[in-house]
Coordinates of C-alpha atoms in Angstrom, one line a residue:
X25 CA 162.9 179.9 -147.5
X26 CA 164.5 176.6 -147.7
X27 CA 166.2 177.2 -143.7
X28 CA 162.5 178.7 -142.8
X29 CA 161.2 175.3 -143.8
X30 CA 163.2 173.0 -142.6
X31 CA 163.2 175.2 -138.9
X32 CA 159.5 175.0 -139.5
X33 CA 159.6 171.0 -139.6
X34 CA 161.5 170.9 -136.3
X35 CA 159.2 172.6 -134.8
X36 CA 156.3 170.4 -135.9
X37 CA 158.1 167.5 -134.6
X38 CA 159.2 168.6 -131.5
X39 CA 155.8 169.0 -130.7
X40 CA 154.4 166.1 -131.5
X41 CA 156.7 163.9 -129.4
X42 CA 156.0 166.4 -126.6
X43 CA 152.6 165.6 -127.3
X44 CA 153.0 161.9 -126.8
X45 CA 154.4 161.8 -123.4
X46 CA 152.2 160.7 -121.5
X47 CA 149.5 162.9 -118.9
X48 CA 150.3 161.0 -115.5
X49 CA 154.3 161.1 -116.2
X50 CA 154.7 163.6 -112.9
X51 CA 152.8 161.4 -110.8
X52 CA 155.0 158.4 -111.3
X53 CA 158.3 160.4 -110.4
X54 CA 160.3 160.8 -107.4
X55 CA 158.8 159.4 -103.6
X56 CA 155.4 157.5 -103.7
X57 CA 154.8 159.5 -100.6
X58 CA 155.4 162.9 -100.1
X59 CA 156.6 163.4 -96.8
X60 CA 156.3 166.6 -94.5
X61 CA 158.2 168.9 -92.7
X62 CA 158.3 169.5 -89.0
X63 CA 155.1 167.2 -88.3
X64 CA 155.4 164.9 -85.2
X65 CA 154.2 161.1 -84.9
X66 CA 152.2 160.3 -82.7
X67 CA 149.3 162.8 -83.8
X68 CA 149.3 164.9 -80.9
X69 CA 146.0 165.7 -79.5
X70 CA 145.4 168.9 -80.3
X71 CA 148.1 171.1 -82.5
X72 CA 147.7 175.1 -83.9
X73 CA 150.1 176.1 -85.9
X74 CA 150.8 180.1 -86.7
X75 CA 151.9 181.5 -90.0
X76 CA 155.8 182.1 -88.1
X77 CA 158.6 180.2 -88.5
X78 CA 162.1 180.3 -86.1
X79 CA 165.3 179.1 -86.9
X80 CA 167.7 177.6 -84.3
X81 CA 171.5 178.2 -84.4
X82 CA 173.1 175.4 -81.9
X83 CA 175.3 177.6 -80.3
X84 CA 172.9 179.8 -79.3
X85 CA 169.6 177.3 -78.4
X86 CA 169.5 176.1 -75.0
X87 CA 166.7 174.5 -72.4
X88 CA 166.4 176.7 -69.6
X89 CA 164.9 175.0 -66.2
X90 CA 161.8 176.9 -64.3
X91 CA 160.6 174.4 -62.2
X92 CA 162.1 171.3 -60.4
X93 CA 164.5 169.3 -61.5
X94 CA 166.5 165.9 -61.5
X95 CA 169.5 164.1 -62.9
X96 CA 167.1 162.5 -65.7
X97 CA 166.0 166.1 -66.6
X98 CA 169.3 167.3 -67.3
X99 CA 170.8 163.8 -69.2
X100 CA 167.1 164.3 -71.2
X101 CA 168.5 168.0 -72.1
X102 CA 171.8 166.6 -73.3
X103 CA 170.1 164.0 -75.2
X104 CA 168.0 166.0 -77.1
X105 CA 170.7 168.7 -77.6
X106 CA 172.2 166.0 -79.8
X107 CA 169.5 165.2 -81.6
X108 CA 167.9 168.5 -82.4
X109 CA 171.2 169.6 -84.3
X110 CA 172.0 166.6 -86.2
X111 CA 173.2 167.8 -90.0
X112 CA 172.7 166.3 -93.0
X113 CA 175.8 163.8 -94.3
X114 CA 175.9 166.3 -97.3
X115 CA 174.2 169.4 -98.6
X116 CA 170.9 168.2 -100.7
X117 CA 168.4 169.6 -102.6
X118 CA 165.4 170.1 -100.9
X119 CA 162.0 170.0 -103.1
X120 CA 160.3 172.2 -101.4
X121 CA 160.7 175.5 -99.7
X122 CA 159.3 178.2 -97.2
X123 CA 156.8 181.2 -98.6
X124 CA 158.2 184.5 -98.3
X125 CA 154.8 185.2 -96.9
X126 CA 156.1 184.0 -93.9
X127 CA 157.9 185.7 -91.2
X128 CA 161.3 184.3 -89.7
X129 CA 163.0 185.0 -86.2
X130 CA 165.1 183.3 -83.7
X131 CA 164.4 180.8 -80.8
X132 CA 167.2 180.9 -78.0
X133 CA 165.0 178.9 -75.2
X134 CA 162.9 176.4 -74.5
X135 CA 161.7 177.1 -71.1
X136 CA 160.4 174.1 -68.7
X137 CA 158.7 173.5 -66.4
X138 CA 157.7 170.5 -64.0
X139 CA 155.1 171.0 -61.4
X140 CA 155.7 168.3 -59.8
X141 CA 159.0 166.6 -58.1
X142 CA 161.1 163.8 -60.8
X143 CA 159.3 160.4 -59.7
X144 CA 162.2 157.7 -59.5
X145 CA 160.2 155.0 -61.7
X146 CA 157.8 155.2 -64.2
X147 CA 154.5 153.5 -63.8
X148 CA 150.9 152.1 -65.5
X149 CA 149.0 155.8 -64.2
X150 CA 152.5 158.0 -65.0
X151 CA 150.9 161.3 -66.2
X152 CA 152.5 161.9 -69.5
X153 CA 150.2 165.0 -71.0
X154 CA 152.5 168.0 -71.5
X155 CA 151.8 171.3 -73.3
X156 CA 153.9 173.5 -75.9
X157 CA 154.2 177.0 -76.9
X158 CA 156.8 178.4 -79.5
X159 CA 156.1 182.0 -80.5
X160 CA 158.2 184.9 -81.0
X161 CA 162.3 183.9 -79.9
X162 CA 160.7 181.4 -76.7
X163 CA 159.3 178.4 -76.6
X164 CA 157.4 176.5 -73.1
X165 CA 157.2 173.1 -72.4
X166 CA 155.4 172.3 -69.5
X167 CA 153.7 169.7 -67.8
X168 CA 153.0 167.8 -64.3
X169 CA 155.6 165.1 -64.5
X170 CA 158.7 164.1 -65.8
X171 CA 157.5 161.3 -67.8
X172 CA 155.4 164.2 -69.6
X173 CA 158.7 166.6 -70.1
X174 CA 160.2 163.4 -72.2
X175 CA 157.1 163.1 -74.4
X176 CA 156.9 166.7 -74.6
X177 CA 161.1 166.8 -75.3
X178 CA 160.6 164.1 -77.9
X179 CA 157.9 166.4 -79.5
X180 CA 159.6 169.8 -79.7
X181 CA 162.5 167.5 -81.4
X182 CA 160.0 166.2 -84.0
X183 CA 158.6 170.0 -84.9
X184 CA 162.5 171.0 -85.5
X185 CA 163.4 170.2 -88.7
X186 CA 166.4 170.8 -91.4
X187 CA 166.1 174.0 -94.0
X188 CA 166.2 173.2 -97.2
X189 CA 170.5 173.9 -97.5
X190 CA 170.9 171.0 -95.1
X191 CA 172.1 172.6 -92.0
X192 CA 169.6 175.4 -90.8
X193 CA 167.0 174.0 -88.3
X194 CA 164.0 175.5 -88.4
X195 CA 160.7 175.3 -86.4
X196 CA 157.2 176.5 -87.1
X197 CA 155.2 178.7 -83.8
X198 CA 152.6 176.4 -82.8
X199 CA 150.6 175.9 -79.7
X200 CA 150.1 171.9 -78.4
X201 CA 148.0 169.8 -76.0
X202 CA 148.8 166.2 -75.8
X203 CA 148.2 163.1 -73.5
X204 CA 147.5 159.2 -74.4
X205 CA 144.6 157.5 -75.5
X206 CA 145.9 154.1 -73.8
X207 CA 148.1 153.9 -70.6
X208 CA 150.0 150.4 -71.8
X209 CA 151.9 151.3 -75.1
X210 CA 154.3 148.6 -75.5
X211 CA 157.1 146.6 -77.2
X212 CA 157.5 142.9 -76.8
X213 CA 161.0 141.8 -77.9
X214 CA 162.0 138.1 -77.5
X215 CA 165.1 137.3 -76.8
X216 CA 165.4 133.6 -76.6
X217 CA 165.0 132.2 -80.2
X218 CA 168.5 134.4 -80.9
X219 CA 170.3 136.4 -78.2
X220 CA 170.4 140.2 -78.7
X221 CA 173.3 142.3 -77.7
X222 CA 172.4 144.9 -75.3
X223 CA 173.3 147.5 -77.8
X224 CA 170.2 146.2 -80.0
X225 CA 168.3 146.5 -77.2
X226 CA 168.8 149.8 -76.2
X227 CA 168.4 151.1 -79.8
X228 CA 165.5 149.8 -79.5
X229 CA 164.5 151.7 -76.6
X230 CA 165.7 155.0 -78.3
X231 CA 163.1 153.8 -81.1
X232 CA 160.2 153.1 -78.7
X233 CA 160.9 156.6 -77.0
X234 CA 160.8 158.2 -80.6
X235 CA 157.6 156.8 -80.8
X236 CA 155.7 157.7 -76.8
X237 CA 155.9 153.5 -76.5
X238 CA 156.0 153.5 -72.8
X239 CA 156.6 149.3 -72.1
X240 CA 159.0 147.3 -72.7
X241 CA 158.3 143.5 -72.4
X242 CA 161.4 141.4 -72.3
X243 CA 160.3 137.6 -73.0
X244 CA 163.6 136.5 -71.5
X245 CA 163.5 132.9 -72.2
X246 CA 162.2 130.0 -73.5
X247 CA 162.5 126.8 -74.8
X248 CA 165.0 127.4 -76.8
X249 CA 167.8 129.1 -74.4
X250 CA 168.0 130.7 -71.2
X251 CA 170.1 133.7 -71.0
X252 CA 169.1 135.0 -68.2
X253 CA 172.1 134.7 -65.8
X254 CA 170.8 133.8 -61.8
X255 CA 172.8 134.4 -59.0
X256 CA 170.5 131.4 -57.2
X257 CA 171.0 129.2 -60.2
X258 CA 173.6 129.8 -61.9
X259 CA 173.8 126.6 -64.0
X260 CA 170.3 127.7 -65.9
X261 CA 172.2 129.7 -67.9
X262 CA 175.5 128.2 -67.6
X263 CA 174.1 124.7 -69.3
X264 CA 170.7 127.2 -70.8
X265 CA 172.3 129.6 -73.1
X266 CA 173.2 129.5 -76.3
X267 CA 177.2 130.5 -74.8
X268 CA 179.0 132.1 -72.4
X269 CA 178.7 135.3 -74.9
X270 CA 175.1 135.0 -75.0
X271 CA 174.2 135.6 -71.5
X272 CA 172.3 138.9 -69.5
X273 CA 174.5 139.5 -66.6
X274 CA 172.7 141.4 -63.5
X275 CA 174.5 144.4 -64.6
X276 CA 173.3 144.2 -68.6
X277 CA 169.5 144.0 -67.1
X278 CA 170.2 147.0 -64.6
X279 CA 171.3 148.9 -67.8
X280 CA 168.4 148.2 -69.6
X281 CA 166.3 148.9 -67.1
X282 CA 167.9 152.3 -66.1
X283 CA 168.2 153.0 -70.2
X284 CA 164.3 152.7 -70.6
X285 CA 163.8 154.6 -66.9
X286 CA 165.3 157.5 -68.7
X287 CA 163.1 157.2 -71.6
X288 CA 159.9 156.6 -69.8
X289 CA 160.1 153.2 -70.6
X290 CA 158.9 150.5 -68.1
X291 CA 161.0 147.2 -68.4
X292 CA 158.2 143.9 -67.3
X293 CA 160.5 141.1 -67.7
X294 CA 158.4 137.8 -68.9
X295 CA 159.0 134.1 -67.1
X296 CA 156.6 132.0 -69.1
X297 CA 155.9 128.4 -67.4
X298 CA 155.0 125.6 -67.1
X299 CA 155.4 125.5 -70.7
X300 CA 158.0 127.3 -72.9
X301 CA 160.7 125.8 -70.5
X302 CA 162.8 123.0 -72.1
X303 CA 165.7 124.8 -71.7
X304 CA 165.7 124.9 -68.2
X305 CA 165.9 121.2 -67.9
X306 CA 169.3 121.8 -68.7
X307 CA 170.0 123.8 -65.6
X308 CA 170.6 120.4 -63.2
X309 CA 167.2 121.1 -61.4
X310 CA 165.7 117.0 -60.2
X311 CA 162.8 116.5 -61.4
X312 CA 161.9 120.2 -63.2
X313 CA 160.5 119.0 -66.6
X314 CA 158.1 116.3 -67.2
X315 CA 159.6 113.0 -68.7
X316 CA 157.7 111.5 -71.2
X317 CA 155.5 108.1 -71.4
X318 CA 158.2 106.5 -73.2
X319 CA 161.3 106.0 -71.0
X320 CA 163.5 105.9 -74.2
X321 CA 162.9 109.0 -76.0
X322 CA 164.5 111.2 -73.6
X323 CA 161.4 113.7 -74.2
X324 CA 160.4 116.1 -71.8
X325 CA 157.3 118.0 -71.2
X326 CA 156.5 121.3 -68.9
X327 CA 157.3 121.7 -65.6
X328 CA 156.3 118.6 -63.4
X329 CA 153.3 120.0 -61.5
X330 CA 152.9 117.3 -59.0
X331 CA 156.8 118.2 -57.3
X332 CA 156.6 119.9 -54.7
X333 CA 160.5 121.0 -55.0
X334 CA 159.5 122.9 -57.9
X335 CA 157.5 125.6 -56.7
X336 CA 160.6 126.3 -53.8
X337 CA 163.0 126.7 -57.0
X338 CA 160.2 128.7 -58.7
X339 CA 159.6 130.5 -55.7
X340 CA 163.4 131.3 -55.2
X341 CA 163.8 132.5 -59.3
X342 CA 160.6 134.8 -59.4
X343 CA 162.2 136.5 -56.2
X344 CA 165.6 137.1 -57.8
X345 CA 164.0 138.5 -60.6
X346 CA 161.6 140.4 -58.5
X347 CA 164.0 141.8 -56.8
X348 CA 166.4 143.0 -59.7
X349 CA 163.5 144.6 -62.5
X350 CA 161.9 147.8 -60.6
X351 CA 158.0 146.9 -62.1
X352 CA 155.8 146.0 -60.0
X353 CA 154.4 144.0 -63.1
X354 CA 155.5 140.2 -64.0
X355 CA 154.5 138.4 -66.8
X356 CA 154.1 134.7 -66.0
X357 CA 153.3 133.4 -69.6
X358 CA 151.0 130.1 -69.1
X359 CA 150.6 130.1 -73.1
X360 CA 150.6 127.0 -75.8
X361 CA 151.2 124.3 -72.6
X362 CA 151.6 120.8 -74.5
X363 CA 149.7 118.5 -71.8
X364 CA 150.6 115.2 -73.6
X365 CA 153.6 114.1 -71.3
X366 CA 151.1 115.4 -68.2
X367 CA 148.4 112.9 -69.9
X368 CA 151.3 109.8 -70.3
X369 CA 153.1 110.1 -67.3
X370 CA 152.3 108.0 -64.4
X371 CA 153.6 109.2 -61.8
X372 CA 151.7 112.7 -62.9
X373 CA 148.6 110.4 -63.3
X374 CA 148.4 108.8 -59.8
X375 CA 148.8 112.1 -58.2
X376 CA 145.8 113.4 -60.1
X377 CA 144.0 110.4 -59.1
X378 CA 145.0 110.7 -55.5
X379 CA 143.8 114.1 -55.7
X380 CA 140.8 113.7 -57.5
X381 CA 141.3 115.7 -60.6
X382 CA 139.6 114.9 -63.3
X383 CA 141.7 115.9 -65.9
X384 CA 144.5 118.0 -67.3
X385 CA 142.9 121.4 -66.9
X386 CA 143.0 120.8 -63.3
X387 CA 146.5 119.9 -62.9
X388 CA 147.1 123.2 -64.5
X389 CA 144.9 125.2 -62.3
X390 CA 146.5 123.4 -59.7
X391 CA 150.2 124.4 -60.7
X392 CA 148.8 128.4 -61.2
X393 CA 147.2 128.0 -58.0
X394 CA 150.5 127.3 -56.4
X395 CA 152.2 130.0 -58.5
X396 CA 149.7 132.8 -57.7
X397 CA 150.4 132.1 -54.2
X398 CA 154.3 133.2 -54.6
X399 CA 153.2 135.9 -56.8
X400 CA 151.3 137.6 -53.9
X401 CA 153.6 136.9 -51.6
X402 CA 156.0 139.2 -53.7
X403 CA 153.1 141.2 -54.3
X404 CA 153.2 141.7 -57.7
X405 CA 150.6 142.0 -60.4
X406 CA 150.9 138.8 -62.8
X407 CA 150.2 139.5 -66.3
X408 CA 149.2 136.0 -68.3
X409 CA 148.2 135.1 -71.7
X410 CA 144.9 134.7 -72.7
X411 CA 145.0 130.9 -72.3
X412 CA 144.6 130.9 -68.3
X413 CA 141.3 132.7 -69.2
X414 CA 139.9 131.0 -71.6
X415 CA 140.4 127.6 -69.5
X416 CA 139.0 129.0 -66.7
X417 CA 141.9 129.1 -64.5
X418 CA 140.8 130.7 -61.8
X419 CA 142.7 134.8 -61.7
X420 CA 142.3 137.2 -59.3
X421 CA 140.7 140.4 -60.2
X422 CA 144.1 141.9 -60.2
X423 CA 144.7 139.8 -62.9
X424 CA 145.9 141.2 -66.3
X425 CA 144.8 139.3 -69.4
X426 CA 147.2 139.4 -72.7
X427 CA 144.8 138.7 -75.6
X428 CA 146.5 137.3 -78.4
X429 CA 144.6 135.4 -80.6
X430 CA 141.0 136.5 -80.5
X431 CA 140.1 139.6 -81.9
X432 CA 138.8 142.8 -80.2
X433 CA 134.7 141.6 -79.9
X434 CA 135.2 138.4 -78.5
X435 CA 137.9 138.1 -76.0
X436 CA 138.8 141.4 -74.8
X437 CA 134.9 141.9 -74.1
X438 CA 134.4 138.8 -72.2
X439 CA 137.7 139.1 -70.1
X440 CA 136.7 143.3 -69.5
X441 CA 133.1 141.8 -68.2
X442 CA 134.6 139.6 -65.7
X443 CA 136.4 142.3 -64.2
X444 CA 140.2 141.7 -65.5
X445 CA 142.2 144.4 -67.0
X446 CA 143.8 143.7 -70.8
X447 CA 146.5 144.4 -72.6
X448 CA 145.7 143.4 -76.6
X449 CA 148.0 142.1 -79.5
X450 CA 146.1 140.1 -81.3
X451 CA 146.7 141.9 -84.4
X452 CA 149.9 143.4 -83.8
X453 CA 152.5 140.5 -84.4
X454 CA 155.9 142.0 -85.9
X455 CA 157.1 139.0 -86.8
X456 CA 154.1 138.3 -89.4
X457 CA 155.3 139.9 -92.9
X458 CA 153.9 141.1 -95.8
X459 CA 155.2 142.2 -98.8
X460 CA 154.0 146.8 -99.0
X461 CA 153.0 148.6 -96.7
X462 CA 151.8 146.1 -94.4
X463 CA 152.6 148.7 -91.3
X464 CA 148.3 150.0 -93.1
X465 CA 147.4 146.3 -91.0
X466 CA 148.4 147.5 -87.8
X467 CA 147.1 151.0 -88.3
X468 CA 143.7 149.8 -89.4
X469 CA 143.7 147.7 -86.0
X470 CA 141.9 150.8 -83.7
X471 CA 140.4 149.5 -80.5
X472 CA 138.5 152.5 -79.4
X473 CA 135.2 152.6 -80.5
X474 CA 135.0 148.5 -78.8
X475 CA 136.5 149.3 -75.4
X476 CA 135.8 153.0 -74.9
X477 CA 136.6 154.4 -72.0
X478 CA 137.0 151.3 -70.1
X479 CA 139.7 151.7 -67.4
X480 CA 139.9 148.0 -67.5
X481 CA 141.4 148.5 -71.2
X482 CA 145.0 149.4 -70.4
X483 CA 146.3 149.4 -74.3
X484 CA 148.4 147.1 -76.3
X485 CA 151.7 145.6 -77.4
X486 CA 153.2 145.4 -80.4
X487 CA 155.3 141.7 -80.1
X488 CA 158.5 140.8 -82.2
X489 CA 158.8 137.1 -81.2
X490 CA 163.0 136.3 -82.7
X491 CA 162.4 133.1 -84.4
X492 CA 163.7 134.9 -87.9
X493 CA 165.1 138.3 -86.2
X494 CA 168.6 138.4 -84.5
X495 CA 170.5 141.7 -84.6
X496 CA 171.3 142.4 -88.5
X497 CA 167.5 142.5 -88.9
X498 CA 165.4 143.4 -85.9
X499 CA 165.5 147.4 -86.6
X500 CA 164.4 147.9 -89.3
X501 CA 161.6 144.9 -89.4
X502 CA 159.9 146.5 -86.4
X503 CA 160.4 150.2 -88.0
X504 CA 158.4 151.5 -88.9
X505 CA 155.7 148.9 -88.5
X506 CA 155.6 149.0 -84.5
X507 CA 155.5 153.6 -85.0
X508 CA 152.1 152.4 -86.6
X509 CA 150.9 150.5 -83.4
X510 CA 152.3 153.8 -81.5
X511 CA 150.0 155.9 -82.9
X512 CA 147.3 153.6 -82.7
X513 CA 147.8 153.8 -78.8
X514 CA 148.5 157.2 -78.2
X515 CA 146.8 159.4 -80.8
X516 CA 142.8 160.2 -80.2
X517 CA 142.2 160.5 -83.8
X518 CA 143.5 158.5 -87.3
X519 CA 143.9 159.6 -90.4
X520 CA 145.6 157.4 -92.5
X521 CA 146.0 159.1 -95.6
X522 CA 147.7 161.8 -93.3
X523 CA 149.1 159.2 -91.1
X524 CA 151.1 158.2 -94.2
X525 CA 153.2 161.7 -95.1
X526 CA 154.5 162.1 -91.8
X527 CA 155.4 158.6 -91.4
X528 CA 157.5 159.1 -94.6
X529 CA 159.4 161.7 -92.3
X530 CA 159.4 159.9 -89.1
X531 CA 161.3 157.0 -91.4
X532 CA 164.0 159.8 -91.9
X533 CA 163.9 160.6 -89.0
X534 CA 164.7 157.8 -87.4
X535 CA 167.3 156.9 -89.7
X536 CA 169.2 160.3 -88.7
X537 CA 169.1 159.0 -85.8
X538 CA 170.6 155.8 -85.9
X539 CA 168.0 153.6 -86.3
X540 CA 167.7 151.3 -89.5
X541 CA 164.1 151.7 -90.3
X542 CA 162.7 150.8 -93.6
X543 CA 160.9 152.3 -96.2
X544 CA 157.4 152.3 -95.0
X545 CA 154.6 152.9 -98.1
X546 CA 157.5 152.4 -101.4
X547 CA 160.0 154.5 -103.5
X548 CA 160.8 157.4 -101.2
X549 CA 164.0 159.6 -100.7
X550 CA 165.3 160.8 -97.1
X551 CA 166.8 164.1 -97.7
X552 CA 169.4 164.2 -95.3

């Protein structure tokens, strides 16, 4: 009786301190965010899956060719090889597994096809839609284009995913339709506030591609350096740089350029003036900036518009770089130009007088006059800031618009009216950080329902301007954050409380494959 008792007592209080812990216990362990399995990001546009799942045995996978083909095609094929059989580090365990319900066999091929012959550049109207089918021990990939095989590629990686012993790849049979919301899904990276090797640059173009971005826009230079080495003038970035090691050689910009080709990336390089240019003045061009009123400050202002030398030496640069990036695209900037030496010089103040302007803002649409003139003689399509517009510049319908700092109902609405087409980043700066899961700001940023099918409406940009980015950060503060404007471009419809599970596994993802991202909605767990 006396061990009965005693056993008795144990029990009672045993279950009172299981009693005590609290309810809610489970939902404060392990990752904040459960994240799925096989689910791609973007949203594709229309997905149905099938109660069958495959597995894949590298050895015995391969993409099979039934239509035309190319050199990209088959350097896509050995790309994606790679990444479809990454294994995990170590073998992990998994928290979830596969029903037995469900039935399991083999796929050996991916069959595709292109319609249509390999185009050598991608452009603004590239048709990227692509289907897939994977049932029984097959799968199709098909589409028009080549720029639609390497969404579709990226895709079928996305649905292949690891087993839960860490090194069996598995996919589920599923039936997709897919094409882009927005034609203009881009990146703007700034590499003049700190140079970035071209390594960073390229991982960042493996990032954008594992998101369907489809722009990149390199804001070359600025005040702050000039890296960009010219064969014309060499001394810009001789005297311009930051150093001799932090300089873009001809050949570093034709490997960016055919990096991104590869990926379906378009490279629009950005040459902001008049403003944005101090370090140019250190290139040994007479008479390129604007000296200030006061003859003993050694300040400068923009470029002088009243010289007439300066729109030959413009004239000459925008050529060399026309000739060297493949887009017919250029950004010319025309953004935050500080007028005040314009206002104090007097030189610069007689020539408006001879001219009979009556103030600055026509001294500026005098300069853009002059550099829309050498534009269309190169014939390319300027892109500018929102600036030009707003201070009635006058722009060519042709014209695109970068909206920056109005929001969707004002700006992009009065630019769309008078007939210029837009790009929009207003809310999309990178470089603006939050403490959580700030990349829910760029999500909740949808432009649809204001522009609707406007043509005029090309898409957007998410912008990483470098003042506090150089290459041990720029990864993974623009990843995931800038996957969230991806989506936001591409995908039709937004969930975000789905949006947020398979972003927990794009994260992994990405991380498998080499890119830094960071945690994207709290405590969370990547698997492998």
């Amino acid at each position: 009786m006396h061990y009965y008792g005693l056993f008795f007592n144990v029990l009672i209080i045993c279950s009172i301190l299981l009693s005590s812990v609290p309810q809610s216990l489970n939902q404060n362990v392990g990752p904040l965010v459960k994240m799925t399995n096989g689910q791609v990001w973007p949203k594709p546009l229309f997905q149905h899956n099938f109660d069958e799942y495959l597995t894949l045995e590298p050895e015995n996978f391969h993409f099979n060719i039934t239509g035309h083909s190319c050199d990209d095609l088959q350097d896509a094929f050995k790309r994606y090889n790679h990444m479809l059989f990454l294994k995990a580090k170590k073998t992990f365990k998994h928290h979830t597994s596969l029903s037995t319900n469900f039935t399991f066999g083999k796929l050996e091929v991916l069959n595709v096809q292109i319609t249509n012959p390999c185009e050598n550049y991608p452009s603004l109207n590239m048709d990227e839609k692509y289907e897939i089918k994977i049932n029984n021990s097959c799968g199709l990939l098909l589409a028009s284009s080549i720029w639609g095989i390497f969404r579709g590629l990226e895709t079928f990686s996305q649905l292949v995913y690891l087993g839960t012993d860490g090194s069996t790849f598995v996919i589920q049979s599923t039936s997709i339709v897919d094409y882009p919301k927005f034609r203009h899904r881009g990146f703007l990276l700034d590499t003049s506030r700190h140079y970035l090797p071209i390594e960073i640059i390229t991982k960042t173009l493996d990032a954008m591609s594992y998101s369907k971005m489809n722009v990149f826009h390199w804001h070359m230079v600025d005040d702050n350096s000039f890296p960009f080495q010219s064969s014309v003038f060499p001394n810009l970035s001789e005297r311009g740089a930051f150093g001799h090691s932090a300089i873009y050689t001809k050949n570093d910009v034709k490997y960016v350029i055919e990096h991104a080709k590869r990926r379906g990336i378009r490279v629009i390089p950005e040459i902001d003036t008049p403003g944005h240019s101090l370090s140019w003045g250190l290139g040994g061009i007479p008479g390129l900036l604007t000296p200030c009123s006061d003859p003993h400050s050694n300040r400068f202002g923009p470029i002088d518009p009243t010289v007439e030398e300066n729109y030959n030496f413009i004239r000459m640069l925008l050529s060399e770089v026309n000739g060297l990036f493949q887009d017919k695209y250029l950004h010319l900037g025309g953004d935050e130009v500080d007028t005040s030496c314009w206002s104090t010089n007097k030189k610069i103040q007689m020539f408006m007088l001879r001219n009979n302007m009556s103030d600055i803002v026509e001294l500026e649409k005098y300069y853009f006059a002059n550099i829309f003139n050498i534009t269309q003689n190169l014939r390319t399509v300027p892109i500018v800031w929102e600036e030009l517009f707003d201070e009635n510049i006058h722009l060519d319908p042709n014209v695109v618009v970068q909206v920056w700092k109005s929001d969707l109902n004002s700006s992009v609405s009065k630019v769309m009216k008078c007939g210029h087409p837009v790009i929009f980043s207003s809310c999309w700066y990178l470089n603006y950080i939050n403490y959580g899961a700030d990349w829910l700001n760029f999500y909740r940023c949808d432009p649809t329902d204001i522009v609707g099918e406007n043509r005029l409406f090309l898409g957007g940009e998410a912008c990483m301007w470098g003042e506090f980015v150089d290459e041990t950060n720029l990864l993974p503060v623009s990843w995931p954050r800038a996957s969230a404007v991806a989506e936001v471009l591409w995908s039709h419809v937004l969930n975000e409380t789905e949006a947020k599970h398979r972003l927990e596994e794009h994260v992994c993802r990405m991380r498998r494959r080499g890119i830094p991202a960071q945690p994207a909605s709290g405590p969370s767990y990547c698997h492998y």
